[in-house]
Short mmCIF file of C-alpha atoms in Angstrom, two decimals:
data_model
loop_
_atom_site.label_atom_id
_atom_site.label_comp_id
_atom_site.label_asym_id
_atom_site.label_seq_id
_atom_site.Cartn_x
_atom_site.Cartn_y
_atom_site.Cartn_z
CA MET A 206 16.35 -1.10 -90.16
CA GLY A 207 13.53 -3.30 -90.78
CA ASP A 208 15.88 -6.46 -90.21
CA THR A 209 18.07 -4.88 -86.50
CA GLY A 210 14.42 -4.88 -85.83
CA MET A 211 13.18 -7.84 -85.87
CA SER A 212 16.67 -9.35 -84.81
CA THR A 213 15.51 -7.01 -81.69
CA VAL A 214 12.25 -8.08 -80.56
CA THR A 215 13.95 -11.65 -81.60
CA VAL A 216 16.64 -11.94 -78.85
CA SER A 217 14.16 -9.96 -76.85
CA ASN A 218 12.03 -12.98 -76.79
CA GLU A 219 14.85 -15.42 -75.75
CA SER A 220 15.27 -13.61 -73.46
CA ARG A 221 12.34 -13.50 -70.85
CA ALA A 222 11.90 -17.56 -72.23
CA ARG A 223 15.27 -18.20 -70.76
CA ARG A 224 14.46 -15.94 -67.43
CA ALA A 225 11.36 -18.01 -66.55
CA HIS A 226 13.49 -21.18 -68.00
CA LYS A 227 15.74 -20.56 -64.62
CA ARG A 228 12.75 -19.16 -62.61
CA ALA A 229 10.71 -22.56 -63.13
CA LEU A 230 14.27 -24.72 -62.54
CA GLY A 231 14.45 -22.45 -59.33
CA TRP A 232 11.02 -22.78 -57.81
CA SER A 233 11.16 -26.62 -58.84
CA LEU A 234 14.73 -27.12 -56.57
CA VAL A 235 13.45 -24.95 -53.58
CA ALA A 236 10.06 -27.42 -54.12
CA ILE A 237 12.63 -30.38 -53.41
CA LEU A 238 13.66 -29.77 -51.22
CA VAL A 239 11.23 -28.73 -49.10
CA GLY A 240 9.63 -31.92 -50.28
CA ALA A 241 12.75 -33.78 -49.12
CA VAL A 242 12.51 -32.07 -45.59
CA VAL A 243 8.86 -32.43 -45.45
CA ALA A 244 7.97 -35.84 -46.35
CA PRO A 245 10.02 -37.63 -43.80
CA LEU A 246 8.51 -35.43 -41.68
CA GLY A 247 5.24 -37.04 -42.37
CA GLY A 248 6.58 -40.56 -42.16
CA TYR A 249 7.81 -40.11 -37.97
CA VAL A 250 4.45 -37.80 -37.72
CA TYR A 251 2.66 -41.21 -38.63
CA VAL A 252 4.96 -43.34 -36.86
CA ALA A 253 5.34 -42.09 -33.51
CA GLN A 254 0.96 -41.94 -33.86
CA ALA A 255 1.54 -45.18 -34.53
CA GLN A 256 2.97 -46.29 -32.04
CA ASP A 257 1.23 -44.41 -29.16
CA GLU A 258 -1.27 -46.13 -30.67
CA ALA A 259 0.36 -49.04 -30.44
CA ALA A 260 1.84 -48.41 -26.50
CA TRP A 261 -1.99 -47.36 -25.37
CA GLU A 262 -3.67 -50.80 -26.60
CA GLN A 263 -0.42 -52.53 -25.60
CA ASN A 264 0.14 -51.10 -21.79
CA PRO A 265 -2.93 -51.93 -19.48
CA ARG A 266 -2.01 -48.73 -17.25
CA SER A 267 -2.13 -46.46 -19.86
CA GLU A 268 -5.55 -46.91 -19.82
CA THR A 269 -5.80 -46.33 -15.90
CA TRP A 270 -3.99 -42.91 -16.30
CA ARG A 271 -6.33 -41.72 -18.85
CA ASP A 272 -9.57 -42.59 -16.50
CA ALA A 273 -7.58 -40.82 -13.48
CA ARG A 274 -6.97 -38.13 -15.32
CA GLU A 275 -11.05 -37.19 -17.31
CA GLY A 276 -12.08 -37.83 -13.46
CA GLU A 277 -12.61 -41.47 -12.59
CA GLY A 278 -12.54 -43.59 -9.31
CA GLY A 279 -10.12 -45.93 -8.58
CA TYR A 280 -7.93 -47.55 -5.05
CA THR A 281 -5.92 -45.64 -3.11
CA SER A 282 -3.93 -46.23 -0.35
CA ALA A 283 -5.12 -42.73 0.92
CA SER A 284 -7.22 -42.79 4.28
CA GLY A 285 -10.18 -40.38 5.09
CA PRO A 286 -13.62 -39.66 4.21
CA PHE A 287 -13.22 -37.25 1.06
CA THR A 288 -10.17 -39.27 -0.43
CA THR A 289 -9.88 -42.11 -0.29
CA ASN A 290 -9.77 -43.54 -4.57
CA THR A 291 -9.50 -40.65 -5.42
CA LEU A 292 -6.53 -40.84 -7.33
CA ILE A 293 -5.67 -37.67 -9.33
CA ASP A 294 -7.47 -34.22 -8.29
CA GLY A 295 -7.67 -31.41 -10.97
CA SER A 296 -8.61 -28.95 -8.00
CA GLY A 297 -5.30 -28.10 -6.86
CA GLU A 298 -4.46 -26.33 -10.60
CA ASN A 299 -7.22 -24.80 -10.61
CA TRP A 300 -6.67 -23.13 -7.31
CA ARG A 301 -3.36 -22.15 -7.98
CA GLN A 302 -4.77 -19.92 -10.98
CA ALA A 303 -7.86 -18.51 -9.66
CA ARG A 304 -5.39 -17.52 -6.53
CA ASN A 305 -2.80 -16.24 -8.53
CA GLY A 306 -5.43 -14.75 -11.13
CA PRO A 307 -7.83 -12.85 -10.87
CA VAL A 308 -7.80 -12.97 -6.89
CA ALA A 309 -4.10 -11.25 -6.80
CA GLY A 310 -4.33 -9.27 -9.78
CA LEU A 311 -7.73 -7.62 -9.40
CA THR A 312 -7.59 -7.05 -5.44
CA PRO A 313 -4.76 -5.18 -5.20
CA TRP A 314 -7.49 -2.28 -6.77
CA LEU A 315 -10.12 -1.97 -4.32
CA MET A 316 -7.21 -0.88 -1.10
CA ALA A 317 -5.83 1.51 -3.86
CA ILE A 318 -9.45 2.68 -5.24
CA ALA A 319 -9.67 3.47 -1.33
CA LEU A 320 -6.89 4.86 -0.89
CA LEU A 321 -7.79 7.30 -4.07
CA ALA A 322 -11.20 7.85 -2.51
CA ILE A 323 -9.30 8.93 0.49
CA GLY A 324 -7.70 10.91 -0.96
CA LEU A 325 -9.70 12.84 -2.98
CA PHE A 326 -12.11 13.39 -0.43
CA HIS A 327 -10.15 14.67 2.35
CA ILE A 328 -8.78 17.59 -0.26
CA PHE A 329 -11.93 18.11 -1.41
CA PHE A 330 -13.72 18.16 2.46
CA GLY A 331 -11.01 18.26 4.46
CA ARG A 332 -10.63 17.64 8.03
CA ASN A 333 -14.30 17.70 9.98
CA ARG A 334 -13.37 19.72 12.69
CA LEU A 335 -15.26 21.18 15.90
CA GLU A 336 -17.50 23.67 15.73
CA GLU A 337 -17.24 25.14 19.19
CA THR A 338 -14.23 25.44 21.31
CA PRO A 339 -13.82 22.88 23.69
CA SER A 340 -14.85 24.21 27.06
CA GLY A 341 -13.17 21.44 29.62
CA ASN A 342 -16.07 19.79 29.89
CA ARG A 343 -15.80 16.07 29.53
CA VAL A 344 -17.87 13.42 28.28
CA LYS A 345 -17.09 9.34 29.45
CA ARG A 346 -17.97 7.64 26.06
CA TRP A 347 -15.38 4.18 26.62
CA ALA A 348 -14.79 1.52 29.61
CA GLY A 349 -11.50 0.89 30.07
CA TRP A 350 -11.71 -2.53 28.70
CA GLU A 351 -14.11 -1.21 26.23
CA ARG A 352 -11.38 0.52 24.62
CA THR A 353 -8.49 -2.51 25.68
CA LEU A 354 -10.90 -4.19 23.32
CA HIS A 355 -11.07 -2.37 20.43
CA TRP A 356 -6.76 -1.74 20.66
CA PHE A 357 -6.38 -5.57 20.81
CA THR A 358 -8.54 -6.36 17.98
CA ALA A 359 -6.91 -2.95 16.16
CA SER A 360 -3.34 -4.44 16.75
CA THR A 361 -4.20 -8.09 15.69
CA PHE A 362 -5.34 -6.86 12.50
CA ILE A 363 -2.85 -4.16 11.26
CA VAL A 364 -0.65 -7.96 12.10
CA LEU A 365 -3.06 -10.33 10.64
CA ALA A 366 -3.13 -7.73 7.11
CA ILE A 367 0.40 -6.83 6.72
CA THR A 368 0.78 -11.23 7.01
CA GLY A 369 -2.11 -11.96 4.82
CA LEU A 370 -1.04 -9.61 2.29
CA SER A 371 2.73 -10.27 2.51
CA LEU A 372 2.04 -13.96 2.23
CA LEU A 373 -0.61 -13.22 -1.15
CA PHE A 374 1.55 -10.44 -2.79
CA GLY A 375 4.79 -11.78 -1.92
CA ARG A 376 5.71 -13.74 -4.97
CA ALA A 377 5.01 -10.38 -7.38
CA VAL A 378 6.25 -7.99 -4.53
CA LEU A 379 8.62 -9.16 -1.90
CA ILE A 380 10.95 -11.16 -3.87
CA PRO A 381 12.36 -8.62 -5.82
CA LEU A 382 13.41 -6.94 -3.09
CA MET A 383 14.52 -9.95 0.01
CA GLY A 384 14.97 -12.08 -3.01
CA PRO A 385 14.42 -15.44 -2.90
CA GLU A 386 16.21 -16.47 0.08
CA GLY A 387 14.41 -13.21 2.35
CA PHE A 388 11.91 -13.81 1.26
CA ALA A 389 11.55 -17.53 2.09
CA ALA A 390 12.37 -16.79 5.86
CA TRP A 391 9.59 -14.29 5.52
CA ALA A 392 7.29 -16.04 4.24
CA GLY A 393 7.69 -18.97 6.77
CA VAL A 394 7.42 -16.43 10.28
CA ALA A 395 4.15 -14.30 8.13
CA LYS A 396 2.40 -17.39 7.77
CA SER A 397 3.66 -18.97 11.15
CA THR A 398 2.23 -15.95 12.76
CA HIS A 399 -0.54 -14.88 10.73
CA ASN A 400 -2.23 -18.99 12.20
CA LEU A 401 -1.55 -18.00 15.08
CA ILE A 402 -2.46 -15.21 15.46
CA GLY A 403 -5.93 -15.40 13.83
CA PRO A 404 -7.59 -17.40 16.33
CA ALA A 405 -7.30 -14.48 19.00
CA PHE A 406 -8.52 -11.72 16.65
CA THR A 407 -10.75 -14.19 16.34
CA VAL A 408 -12.36 -13.88 20.03
CA GLY A 409 -11.65 -10.04 19.76
CA VAL A 410 -14.35 -9.20 16.79
CA LEU A 411 -16.81 -12.47 19.14
CA LEU A 412 -16.84 -10.01 22.17
CA ILE A 413 -16.76 -7.08 20.14
CA LEU A 414 -20.21 -8.12 17.89
CA VAL A 415 -21.28 -9.63 21.72
CA SER A 416 -20.83 -6.20 23.90
CA TRP A 417 -21.85 -3.88 21.28
CA MET A 418 -24.59 -5.44 19.42
CA ARG A 419 -27.41 -3.54 21.85
CA TYR A 420 -25.85 0.00 20.91
CA ASN A 421 -25.56 -0.60 16.70
CA ILE A 422 -29.70 -1.50 15.93
CA PRO A 423 -30.35 0.69 13.46
CA ASN A 424 -33.24 2.95 12.99
CA ARG A 425 -35.11 6.04 11.47
CA THR A 426 -32.09 7.75 12.42
CA ASP A 427 -29.24 6.87 11.17
CA VAL A 428 -31.97 7.37 8.20
CA GLU A 429 -31.46 10.98 8.55
CA TRP A 430 -27.80 10.90 8.96
CA PHE A 431 -27.26 9.49 6.06
CA LYS A 432 -29.07 11.74 4.12
CA LYS A 433 -27.35 14.42 5.51
CA GLY A 434 -24.06 13.18 4.70
CA GLY A 435 -22.72 12.12 8.25
CA GLY A 436 -21.83 15.23 9.43
CA LEU A 437 -19.32 15.23 6.83
CA ILE A 438 -20.13 15.85 3.19
CA GLY A 439 -22.93 19.10 3.02
CA LYS A 440 -23.95 21.09 6.26
CA GLY A 441 -26.36 20.76 8.36
CA HIS A 442 -26.49 18.68 11.78
CA ALA A 443 -27.05 15.74 11.90
CA SER A 444 -28.39 13.91 14.66
CA ALA A 445 -26.93 10.91 16.44
CA GLY A 446 -27.09 8.57 19.31
CA ARG A 447 -24.06 6.46 20.67
CA MET A 448 -23.54 4.95 17.94
CA ASN A 449 -23.89 6.88 14.06
CA GLY A 450 -25.32 5.51 11.04
CA GLY A 451 -21.95 5.22 9.58
CA GLU A 452 -20.49 3.19 12.92
CA LYS A 453 -23.19 1.20 12.51
CA ALA A 454 -22.49 0.24 8.35
CA TRP A 455 -19.54 -0.51 9.53
CA PHE A 456 -20.51 -2.80 12.89
CA TRP A 457 -22.74 -4.49 11.05
CA PHE A 458 -20.26 -5.12 8.24
CA ILE A 459 -18.28 -7.15 10.42
CA ALA A 460 -20.72 -8.93 12.12
CA THR A 461 -20.92 -10.27 8.30
CA ALA A 462 -18.23 -10.35 6.45
CA GLY A 463 -15.56 -10.59 9.31
CA VAL A 464 -17.31 -13.83 10.14
CA VAL A 465 -16.35 -14.55 7.06
CA VAL A 466 -12.88 -13.67 7.16
CA CYS A 467 -12.80 -15.43 10.82
CA ALA A 468 -14.92 -19.20 9.81
CA THR A 469 -12.95 -19.33 7.18
CA GLY A 470 -9.59 -18.84 9.16
CA LEU A 471 -10.36 -21.69 11.21
CA ILE A 472 -11.34 -23.51 8.90
CA LEU A 473 -6.94 -23.27 7.13
CA ASP A 474 -6.09 -22.73 10.59
CA PHE A 475 -8.26 -26.10 11.44
CA PRO A 476 -7.62 -28.09 8.53
CA ASN A 477 -8.32 -31.29 10.71
CA PHE A 478 -11.86 -31.66 11.46
CA GLN A 479 -12.37 -33.35 7.94
CA GLN A 480 -12.74 -30.33 5.99
CA SER A 481 -12.71 -32.03 1.85
CA ARG A 482 -9.85 -30.82 0.06
CA GLY A 483 -12.06 -28.52 -2.00
CA VAL A 484 -13.65 -27.10 1.28
CA MET A 485 -10.61 -25.58 2.42
CA GLN A 486 -9.30 -24.34 -1.16
CA LEU A 487 -12.74 -22.39 -1.14
CA SER A 488 -12.33 -21.54 2.02
CA SER A 489 -8.73 -19.56 1.14
CA LEU A 490 -9.95 -17.70 -2.39
CA ILE A 491 -13.36 -16.40 0.04
CA HIS A 492 -11.16 -15.91 2.76
CA ALA A 493 -8.34 -13.51 0.54
CA VAL A 494 -10.89 -11.52 -1.33
CA VAL A 495 -13.79 -10.69 1.82
CA SER A 496 -9.79 -9.84 4.04
CA ILE A 497 -8.71 -7.73 1.07
CA GLY A 498 -12.61 -5.70 1.41
CA TRP A 499 -11.97 -5.85 5.19
CA ILE A 500 -8.51 -3.69 4.43
CA ALA A 501 -9.85 -1.80 2.15
CA LEU A 502 -12.81 -0.14 4.49
CA ALA A 503 -10.77 -0.43 7.41
CA LEU A 504 -9.08 1.88 5.60
CA GLY A 505 -11.93 4.59 5.82
CA HIS A 506 -12.78 3.51 9.13
CA VAL A 507 -8.81 4.81 10.71
CA TYR A 508 -9.32 8.18 8.54
CA ILE A 509 -12.95 9.38 9.95
CA GLY A 510 -11.16 8.01 13.30
CA THR A 511 -8.62 9.72 13.80
CA LEU A 512 -7.22 12.54 10.90
CA GLY A 513 -10.91 12.69 9.53
CA THR A 514 -12.77 14.08 12.57
CA GLU A 515 -10.67 16.06 15.08
CA GLY A 516 -11.74 14.81 18.36
CA ALA A 517 -12.65 11.48 17.32
CA LEU A 518 -9.13 9.55 18.05
CA GLU A 519 -9.20 10.78 22.08
CA GLY A 520 -12.11 8.98 22.41
CA MET A 521 -10.68 5.52 22.43
CA THR A 522 -7.38 6.90 23.79
CA THR A 523 -8.81 8.22 27.28
CA GLY A 524 -12.56 7.21 26.96
CA TYR A 525 -13.29 11.28 27.25
CA VAL A 526 -14.34 13.13 24.18
CA SER A 527 -15.11 16.75 24.70
CA GLU A 528 -18.94 17.57 25.02
CA GLU A 529 -19.15 20.06 22.48
CA TRP A 530 -17.67 16.74 20.34
CA ALA A 531 -20.85 14.95 21.84
CA ARG A 532 -22.95 17.10 21.30
CA GLN A 533 -22.09 17.62 17.69
CA HIS A 534 -21.20 14.03 16.09
CA HIS A 535 -24.01 12.21 19.41
CA ASP A 536 -26.42 14.46 20.05
CA GLN A 537 -28.92 12.43 21.62
CA TRP A 538 -26.10 9.95 23.03
CA LEU A 539 -25.51 13.43 25.15
CA ASP A 540 -28.77 14.33 26.12
CA GLU A 541 -29.61 10.49 27.84
CA VAL A 542 -25.93 10.65 29.78
CA LYS A 543 -25.88 14.38 30.52
CA GLY A 544 -25.56 14.67 34.23
CA GLN A 545 -25.59 10.50 35.39
CA ALA A 546 -22.97 9.95 38.56
CA GLY A 547 -19.53 9.37 36.17
CA ALA A 548 -20.75 10.16 32.88
CA THR A 549 -18.91 13.95 32.45
CA GLU A 550 -16.27 15.75 34.35
CA GLU A 551 -13.61 18.87 34.25
CA GLU A 552 -10.75 18.99 32.71
CA PRO A 553 -8.60 20.68 35.18
CA VAL A 554 -6.31 23.47 34.91
CA PRO A 555 -3.88 24.78 36.37
CA GLY A 556 -4.09 27.73 38.82
CA GLY A 557 -7.73 27.16 39.29
CA GLY A 558 -10.65 28.57 37.31
CA PRO A 559 -12.60 27.28 33.98
CA ALA A 560 -10.43 25.21 31.54
CA HIS A 561 -10.92 27.20 28.48
CA GLY A 562 -13.21 30.31 29.55
CA PRO A 563 -17.32 30.10 28.00
CA ALA A 564 -17.48 28.21 24.92
CA GLN A 565 -16.54 29.75 21.75
CA ARG A 566 -17.36 29.38 17.62
CA GLN A 567 -14.64 28.66 15.76
CA PRO A 568 -14.20 30.93 13.05
CA ASP A 569 -14.97 29.91 9.53
#
């Protein structure tokens, strides 16, 4: 029994020793193979680096190229006060990354937020309806030339919005739908249309600013209008003159941010007025961001002027609004114009008699 136990222990130790020897041999072979592969690669790297340094030392143009990449000046045949002797301008790549990165990636959220806000407002507050039934007495609110100017500017704005959004987001949105060839054809049309319509739209904006400036001077009535939510939120009548606080805010947005959009658009549309490439690139980014903000706010403006407020669209289509609408939304203005020759009229009704009978309050 004792001999057998000793023999078993001896065999076990020898087995473990052989296995350890085999593992050591195996790892040694692996190390040799890895070394055989890695060692030559290290030599290749050294030789390539040495050759590269020699090339930089032997080639006089390499130093010029390196200086050019670092923004150093030199001589070029390019003409113009802003491009002469500028060998390489890396700002174009920076502009491309900014345009296709944060500008194209984040600005769509402005429009999405605007649409979401409009939808939630309509769900919770609904349409701002007339408190009294129209009696047929109407008040002239907009002259023919004012309505023509408004619709001209509005229609060109829509064309510019469609073409501009196509050019900014076309790669991500339209190419998958239209294909590269279809988008290329549409992009050419959109670009030409945008460039041609832009100056005409600018003229329309300037005429609006000049024509309606006197109606949009802020006053204390506007403060009270905002405190009461413009009559759209909560209860209580919000007095207003010809333009209420919201319309004035919209006007001054156009007078500031809108003018920036028009100015940067003209810079991009007419690059032959000695503006530098950097000015063009910066104008492009500003134009895109502020234009998207303008489109987002315009969605709210369109909603309030159509679906959001009963009777508002009638004023800009026919030039007249009901006396009840004027009293509810612009009572101070109604008091000013009532009694003026040609300011009011009574809607004719077939068969004679009053148009709608006495004014009645709609049930809540």
